[in-house]
PDB file of C-alpha atoms in Angstrom:
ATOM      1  CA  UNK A   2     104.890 114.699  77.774  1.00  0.00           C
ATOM      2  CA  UNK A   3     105.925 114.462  81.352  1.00  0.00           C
ATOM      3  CA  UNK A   4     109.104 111.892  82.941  1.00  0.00           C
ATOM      4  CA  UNK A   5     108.380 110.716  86.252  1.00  0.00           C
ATOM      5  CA  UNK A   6     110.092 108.841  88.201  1.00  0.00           C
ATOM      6  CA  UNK A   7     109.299 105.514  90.411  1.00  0.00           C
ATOM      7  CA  UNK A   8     111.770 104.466  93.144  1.00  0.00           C
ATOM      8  CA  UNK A   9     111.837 100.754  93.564  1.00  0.00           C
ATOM      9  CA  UNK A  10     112.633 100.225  97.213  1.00  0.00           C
ATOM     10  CA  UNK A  11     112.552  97.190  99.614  1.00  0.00           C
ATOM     11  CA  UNK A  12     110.026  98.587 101.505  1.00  0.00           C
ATOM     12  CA  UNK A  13     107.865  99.481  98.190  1.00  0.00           C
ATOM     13  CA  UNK A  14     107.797 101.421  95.201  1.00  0.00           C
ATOM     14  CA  UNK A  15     107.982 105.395  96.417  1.00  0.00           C
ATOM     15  CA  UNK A  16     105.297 106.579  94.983  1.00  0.00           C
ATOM     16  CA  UNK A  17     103.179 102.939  95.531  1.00  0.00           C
ATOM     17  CA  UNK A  18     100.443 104.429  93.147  1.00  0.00           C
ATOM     18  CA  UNK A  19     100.386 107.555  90.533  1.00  0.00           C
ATOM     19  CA  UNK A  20      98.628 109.036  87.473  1.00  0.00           C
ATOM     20  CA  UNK A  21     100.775 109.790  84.589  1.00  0.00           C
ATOM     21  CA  UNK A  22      98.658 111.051  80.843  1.00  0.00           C
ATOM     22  CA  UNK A  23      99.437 109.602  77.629  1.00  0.00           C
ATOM     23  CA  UNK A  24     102.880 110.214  75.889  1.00  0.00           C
ATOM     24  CA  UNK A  25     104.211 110.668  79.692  1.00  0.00           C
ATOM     25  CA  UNK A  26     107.737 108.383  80.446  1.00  0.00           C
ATOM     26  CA  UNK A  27     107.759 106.360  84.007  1.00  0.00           C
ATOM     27  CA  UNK A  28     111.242 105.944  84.712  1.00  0.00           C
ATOM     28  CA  UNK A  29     111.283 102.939  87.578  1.00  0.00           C
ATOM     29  CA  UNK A  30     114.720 103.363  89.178  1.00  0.00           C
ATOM     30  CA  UNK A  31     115.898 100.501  91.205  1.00  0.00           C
ATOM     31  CA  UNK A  32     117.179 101.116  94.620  1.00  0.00           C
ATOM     32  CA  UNK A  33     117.365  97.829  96.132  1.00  0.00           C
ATOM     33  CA  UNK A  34     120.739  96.108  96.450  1.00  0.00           C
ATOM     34  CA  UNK A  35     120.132  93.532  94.172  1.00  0.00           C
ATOM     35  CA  UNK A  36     118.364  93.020  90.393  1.00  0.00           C
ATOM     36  CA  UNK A  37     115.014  92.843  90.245  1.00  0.00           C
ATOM     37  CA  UNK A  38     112.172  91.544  87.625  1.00  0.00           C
ATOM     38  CA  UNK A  39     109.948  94.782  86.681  1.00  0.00           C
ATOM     39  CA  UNK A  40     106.653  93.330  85.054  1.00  0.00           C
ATOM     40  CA  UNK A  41     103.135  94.254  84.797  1.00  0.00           C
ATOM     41  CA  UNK A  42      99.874  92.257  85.243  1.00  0.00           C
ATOM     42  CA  UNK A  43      98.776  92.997  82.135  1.00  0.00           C
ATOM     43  CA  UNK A  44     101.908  93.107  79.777  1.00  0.00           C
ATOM     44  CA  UNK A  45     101.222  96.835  79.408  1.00  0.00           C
ATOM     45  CA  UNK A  46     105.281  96.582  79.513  1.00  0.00           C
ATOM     46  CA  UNK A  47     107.455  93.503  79.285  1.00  0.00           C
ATOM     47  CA  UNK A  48     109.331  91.889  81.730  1.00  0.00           C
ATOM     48  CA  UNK A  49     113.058  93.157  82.553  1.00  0.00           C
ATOM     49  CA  UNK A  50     115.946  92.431  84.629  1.00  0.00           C
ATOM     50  CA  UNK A  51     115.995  95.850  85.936  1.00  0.00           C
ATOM     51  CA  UNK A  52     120.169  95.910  88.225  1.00  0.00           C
ATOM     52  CA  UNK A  53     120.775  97.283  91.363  1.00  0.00           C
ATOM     53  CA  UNK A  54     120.938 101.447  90.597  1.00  0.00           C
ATOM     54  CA  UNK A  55     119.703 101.227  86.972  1.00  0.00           C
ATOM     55  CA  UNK A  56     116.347 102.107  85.592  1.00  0.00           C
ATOM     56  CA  UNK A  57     113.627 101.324  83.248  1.00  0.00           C
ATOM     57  CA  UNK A  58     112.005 103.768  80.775  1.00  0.00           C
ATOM     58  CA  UNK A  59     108.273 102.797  79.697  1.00  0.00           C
ATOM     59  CA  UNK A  60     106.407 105.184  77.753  1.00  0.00           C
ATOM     60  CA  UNK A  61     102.450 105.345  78.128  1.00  0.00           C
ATOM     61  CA  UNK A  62     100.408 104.716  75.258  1.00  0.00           C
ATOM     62  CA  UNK A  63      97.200 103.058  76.426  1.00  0.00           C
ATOM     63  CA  UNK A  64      94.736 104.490  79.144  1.00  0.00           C
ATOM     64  CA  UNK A  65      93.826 102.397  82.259  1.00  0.00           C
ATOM     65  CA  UNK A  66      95.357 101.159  85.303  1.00  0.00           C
ATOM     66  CA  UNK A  67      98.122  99.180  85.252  1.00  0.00           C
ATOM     67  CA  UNK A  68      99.529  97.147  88.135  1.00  0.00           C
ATOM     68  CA  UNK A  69     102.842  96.136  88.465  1.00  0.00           C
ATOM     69  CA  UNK A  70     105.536  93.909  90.771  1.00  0.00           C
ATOM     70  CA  UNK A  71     109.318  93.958  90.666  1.00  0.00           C
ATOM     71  CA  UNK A  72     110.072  90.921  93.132  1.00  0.00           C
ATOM     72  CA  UNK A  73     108.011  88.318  95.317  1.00  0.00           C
ATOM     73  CA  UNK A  74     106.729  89.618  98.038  1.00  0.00           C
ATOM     74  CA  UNK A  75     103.778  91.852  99.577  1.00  0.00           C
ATOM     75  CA  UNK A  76     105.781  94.710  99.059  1.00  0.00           C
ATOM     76  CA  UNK A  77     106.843  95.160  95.747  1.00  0.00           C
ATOM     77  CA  UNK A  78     103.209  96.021  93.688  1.00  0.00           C
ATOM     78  CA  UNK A  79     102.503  99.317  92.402  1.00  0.00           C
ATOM     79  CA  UNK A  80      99.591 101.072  90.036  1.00  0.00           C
ATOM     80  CA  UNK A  81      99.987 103.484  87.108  1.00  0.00           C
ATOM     81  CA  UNK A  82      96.702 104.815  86.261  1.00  0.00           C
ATOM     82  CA  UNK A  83      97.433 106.188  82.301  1.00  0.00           C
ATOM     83  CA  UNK A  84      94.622 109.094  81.784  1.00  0.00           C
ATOM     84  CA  UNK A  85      93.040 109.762  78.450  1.00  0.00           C
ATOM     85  CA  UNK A  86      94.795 112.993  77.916  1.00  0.00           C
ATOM     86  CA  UNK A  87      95.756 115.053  74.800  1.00  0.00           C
ATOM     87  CA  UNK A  88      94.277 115.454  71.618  1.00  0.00           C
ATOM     88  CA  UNK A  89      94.297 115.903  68.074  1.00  0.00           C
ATOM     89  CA  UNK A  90      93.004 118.918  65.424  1.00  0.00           C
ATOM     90  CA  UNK A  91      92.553 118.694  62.109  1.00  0.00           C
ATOM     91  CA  UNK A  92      91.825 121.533  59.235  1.00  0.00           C
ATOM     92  CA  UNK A  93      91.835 121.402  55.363  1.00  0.00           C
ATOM     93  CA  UNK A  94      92.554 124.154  53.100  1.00  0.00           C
ATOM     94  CA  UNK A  95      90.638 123.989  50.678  1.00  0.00           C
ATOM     95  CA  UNK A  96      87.492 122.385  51.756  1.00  0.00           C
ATOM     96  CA  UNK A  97      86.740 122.769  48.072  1.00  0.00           C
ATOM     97  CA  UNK A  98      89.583 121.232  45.377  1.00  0.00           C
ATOM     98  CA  UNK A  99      88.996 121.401  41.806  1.00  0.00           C
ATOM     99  CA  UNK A 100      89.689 117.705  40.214  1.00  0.00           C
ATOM    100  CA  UNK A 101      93.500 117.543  40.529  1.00  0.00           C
ATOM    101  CA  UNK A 102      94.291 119.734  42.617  1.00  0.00           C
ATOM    102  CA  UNK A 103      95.871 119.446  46.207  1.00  0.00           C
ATOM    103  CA  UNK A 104      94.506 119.715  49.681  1.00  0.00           C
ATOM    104  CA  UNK A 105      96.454 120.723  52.880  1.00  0.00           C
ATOM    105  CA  UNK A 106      95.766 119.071  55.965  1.00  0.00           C
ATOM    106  CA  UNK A 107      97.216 120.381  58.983  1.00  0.00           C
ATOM    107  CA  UNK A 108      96.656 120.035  62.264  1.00  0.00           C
ATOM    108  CA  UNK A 109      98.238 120.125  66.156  1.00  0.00           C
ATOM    109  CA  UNK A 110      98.913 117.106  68.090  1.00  0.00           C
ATOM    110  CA  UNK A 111      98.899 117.123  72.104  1.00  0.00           C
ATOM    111  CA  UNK A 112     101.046 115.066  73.378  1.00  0.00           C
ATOM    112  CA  UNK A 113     104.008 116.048  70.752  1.00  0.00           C
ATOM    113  CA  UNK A 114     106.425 113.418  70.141  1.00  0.00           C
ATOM    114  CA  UNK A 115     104.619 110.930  68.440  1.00  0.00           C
ATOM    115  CA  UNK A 116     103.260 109.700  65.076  1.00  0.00           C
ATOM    116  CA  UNK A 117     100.321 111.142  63.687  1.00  0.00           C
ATOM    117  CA  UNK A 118      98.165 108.829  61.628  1.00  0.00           C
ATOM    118  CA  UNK A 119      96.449 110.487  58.691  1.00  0.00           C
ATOM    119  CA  UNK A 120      93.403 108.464  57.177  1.00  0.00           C
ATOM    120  CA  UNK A 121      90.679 108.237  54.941  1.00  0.00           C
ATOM    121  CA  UNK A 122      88.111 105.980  53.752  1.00  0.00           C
ATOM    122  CA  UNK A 123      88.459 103.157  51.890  1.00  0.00           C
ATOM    123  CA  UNK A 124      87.194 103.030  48.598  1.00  0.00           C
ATOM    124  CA  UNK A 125      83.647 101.455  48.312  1.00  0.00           C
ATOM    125  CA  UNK A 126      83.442 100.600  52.170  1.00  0.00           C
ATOM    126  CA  UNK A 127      83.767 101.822  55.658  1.00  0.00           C
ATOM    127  CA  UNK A 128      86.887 101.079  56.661  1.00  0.00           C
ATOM    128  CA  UNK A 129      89.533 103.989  56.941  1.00  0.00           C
ATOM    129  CA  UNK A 130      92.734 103.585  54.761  1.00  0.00           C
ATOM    130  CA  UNK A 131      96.126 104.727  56.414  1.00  0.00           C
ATOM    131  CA  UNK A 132      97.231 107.670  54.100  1.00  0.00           C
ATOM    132  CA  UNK A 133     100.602 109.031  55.605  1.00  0.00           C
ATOM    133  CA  UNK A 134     101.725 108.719  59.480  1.00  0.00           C
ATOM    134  CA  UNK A 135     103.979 111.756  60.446  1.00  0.00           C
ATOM    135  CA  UNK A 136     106.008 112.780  63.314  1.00  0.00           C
ATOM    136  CA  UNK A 137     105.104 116.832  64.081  1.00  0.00           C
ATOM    137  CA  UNK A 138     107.562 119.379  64.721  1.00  0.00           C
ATOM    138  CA  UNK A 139     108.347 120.045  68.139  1.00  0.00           C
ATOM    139  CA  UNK A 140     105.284 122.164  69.485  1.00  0.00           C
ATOM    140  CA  UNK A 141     102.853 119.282  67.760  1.00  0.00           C
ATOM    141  CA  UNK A 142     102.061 121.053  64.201  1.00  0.00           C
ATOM    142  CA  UNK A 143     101.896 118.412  61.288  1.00  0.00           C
ATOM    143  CA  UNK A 144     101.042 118.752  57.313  1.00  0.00           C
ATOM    144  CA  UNK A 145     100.033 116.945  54.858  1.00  0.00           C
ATOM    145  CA  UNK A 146      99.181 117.008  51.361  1.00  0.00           C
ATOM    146  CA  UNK A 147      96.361 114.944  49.595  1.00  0.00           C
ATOM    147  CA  UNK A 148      94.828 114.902  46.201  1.00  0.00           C
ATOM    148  CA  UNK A 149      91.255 113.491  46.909  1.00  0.00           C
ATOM    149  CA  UNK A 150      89.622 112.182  43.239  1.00  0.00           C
ATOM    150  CA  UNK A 151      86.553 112.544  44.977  1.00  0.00           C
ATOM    151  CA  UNK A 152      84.552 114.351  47.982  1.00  0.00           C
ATOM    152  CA  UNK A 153      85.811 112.299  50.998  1.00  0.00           C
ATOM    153  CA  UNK A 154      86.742 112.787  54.836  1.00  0.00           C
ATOM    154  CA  UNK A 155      89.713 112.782  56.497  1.00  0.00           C
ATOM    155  CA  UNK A 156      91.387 112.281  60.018  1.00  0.00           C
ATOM    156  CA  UNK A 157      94.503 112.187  61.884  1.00  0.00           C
ATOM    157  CA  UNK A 158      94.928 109.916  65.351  1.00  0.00           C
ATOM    158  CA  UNK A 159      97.735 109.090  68.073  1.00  0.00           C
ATOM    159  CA  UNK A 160      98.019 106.290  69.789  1.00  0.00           C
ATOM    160  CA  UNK A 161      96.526 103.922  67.832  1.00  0.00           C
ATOM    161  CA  UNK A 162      92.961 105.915  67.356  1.00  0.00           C
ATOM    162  CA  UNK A 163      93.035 106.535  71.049  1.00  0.00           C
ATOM    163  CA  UNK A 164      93.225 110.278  70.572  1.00  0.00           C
ATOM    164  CA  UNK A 165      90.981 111.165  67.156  1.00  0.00           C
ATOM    165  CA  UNK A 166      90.437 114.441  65.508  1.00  0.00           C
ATOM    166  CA  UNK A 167      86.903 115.234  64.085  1.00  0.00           C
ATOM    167  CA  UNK A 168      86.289 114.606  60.433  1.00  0.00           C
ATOM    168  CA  UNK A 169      87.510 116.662  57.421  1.00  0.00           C
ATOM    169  CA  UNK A 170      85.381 116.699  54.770  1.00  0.00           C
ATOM    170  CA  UNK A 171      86.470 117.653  51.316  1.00  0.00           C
ATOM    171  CA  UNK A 172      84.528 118.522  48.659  1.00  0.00           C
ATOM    172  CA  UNK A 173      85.664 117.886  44.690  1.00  0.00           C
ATOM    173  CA  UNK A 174      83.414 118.642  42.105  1.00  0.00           C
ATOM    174  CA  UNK A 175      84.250 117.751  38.639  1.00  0.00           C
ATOM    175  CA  UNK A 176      86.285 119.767  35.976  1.00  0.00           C
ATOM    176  CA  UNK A 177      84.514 118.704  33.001  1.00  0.00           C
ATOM    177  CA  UNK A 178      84.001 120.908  30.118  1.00  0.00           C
ATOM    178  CA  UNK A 179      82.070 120.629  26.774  1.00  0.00           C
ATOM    179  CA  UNK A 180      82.971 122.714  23.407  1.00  0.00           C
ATOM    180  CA  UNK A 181      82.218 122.072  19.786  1.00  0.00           C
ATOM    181  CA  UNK A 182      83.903 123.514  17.147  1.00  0.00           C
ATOM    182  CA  UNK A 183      80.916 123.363  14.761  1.00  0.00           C
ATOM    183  CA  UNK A 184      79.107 126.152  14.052  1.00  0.00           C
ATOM    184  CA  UNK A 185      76.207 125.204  12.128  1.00  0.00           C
ATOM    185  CA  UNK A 186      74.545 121.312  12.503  1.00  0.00           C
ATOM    186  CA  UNK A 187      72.061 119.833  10.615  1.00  0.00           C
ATOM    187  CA  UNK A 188      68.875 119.253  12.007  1.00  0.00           C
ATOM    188  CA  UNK A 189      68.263 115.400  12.667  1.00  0.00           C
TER     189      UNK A 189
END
């Protein structure tokens, strides 16, 4: 994830408009003389007091365009467009588990940085169950390990399910076995 930076000015925020991806950090710094009231038309960020040489970090985690203001006038609106940028992979190992045994799910999440959120379905409907959310390791690799009880599907998300790997399936067939310890029966 990129920082960039926004200059609040009197004349106008320096750069007026730009396109950051998601995960990157706007850092408004205020240059005016006095403190002024950073908010957006949307509440894509909240509203704050941003003094005279300080700055404001916001973090963006939802595509579209967001406008903004820091004071009253004409001159003081700006526009973040967030682009739908990054993604998320997926793999399990093994696609076929024996009846309990583990899976491994790893995958590689673009931006890195943020929580991963590992799902499945819910029993008996189609909603998806949160399994485990994890933060990857630096470079955006992320594990997991699962026990399914049955075949199911899996996948892992950022943002909220903005950024979604493909389904996983899994396959478990059963680990049944049948013996008798008779050796003769009786007919009937």
């Amino acid at each position: 994830a990129a920082d960039v930076t926004v200059t609040l000015t009197t004349s106008g925020p320096q750069p007026a408009r730009l396109s950051v991806a998601l995960g990157d950090t706007v850092t408004f710094v205020n240059s005016t003389p006095d403190a002024r009231t950073l908010t957006s038309d949307d509440q894509s960020f909240a509203a704050a007091t941003v003094p005279a040489g300080a700055t404001y970090k916001w973090v963006a985690v939802d595509p579209g365009n967001i406008s903004y203001r820091f004071g009253d006038g004409r001159t003081d609106r700006g526009a973040v467009t967030v682009e739908r940028k990054g993604s998320v992979k997926l793999a399990a190992k093994p696609v076929l588990v024996t009846f309990g045994h583990t899976v491994t799910l790893s995958g590689l999440a673009v931006p890195t940085g943020f929580p991963v959120l590992t799902e499945s379905p819910a029993p008996g409907g189609p909603a998806w169950q949160q399994l485990t959310t994890a933060t990857p390791a630096s470079e955006g690799a992320f594990t997991f390990d699962a026990k399914p009880v049955t075949g199911t599907q899996y996948r892992a998300s950022l943002f909220d399910g903005i950024l979604r790997s493909t389904r996983v399936t899994v396959n478990v067939p059963p680990n049944i076995r049948l013996a008798s310890a008779a050796r003769n029966t009786i007919k009937g």
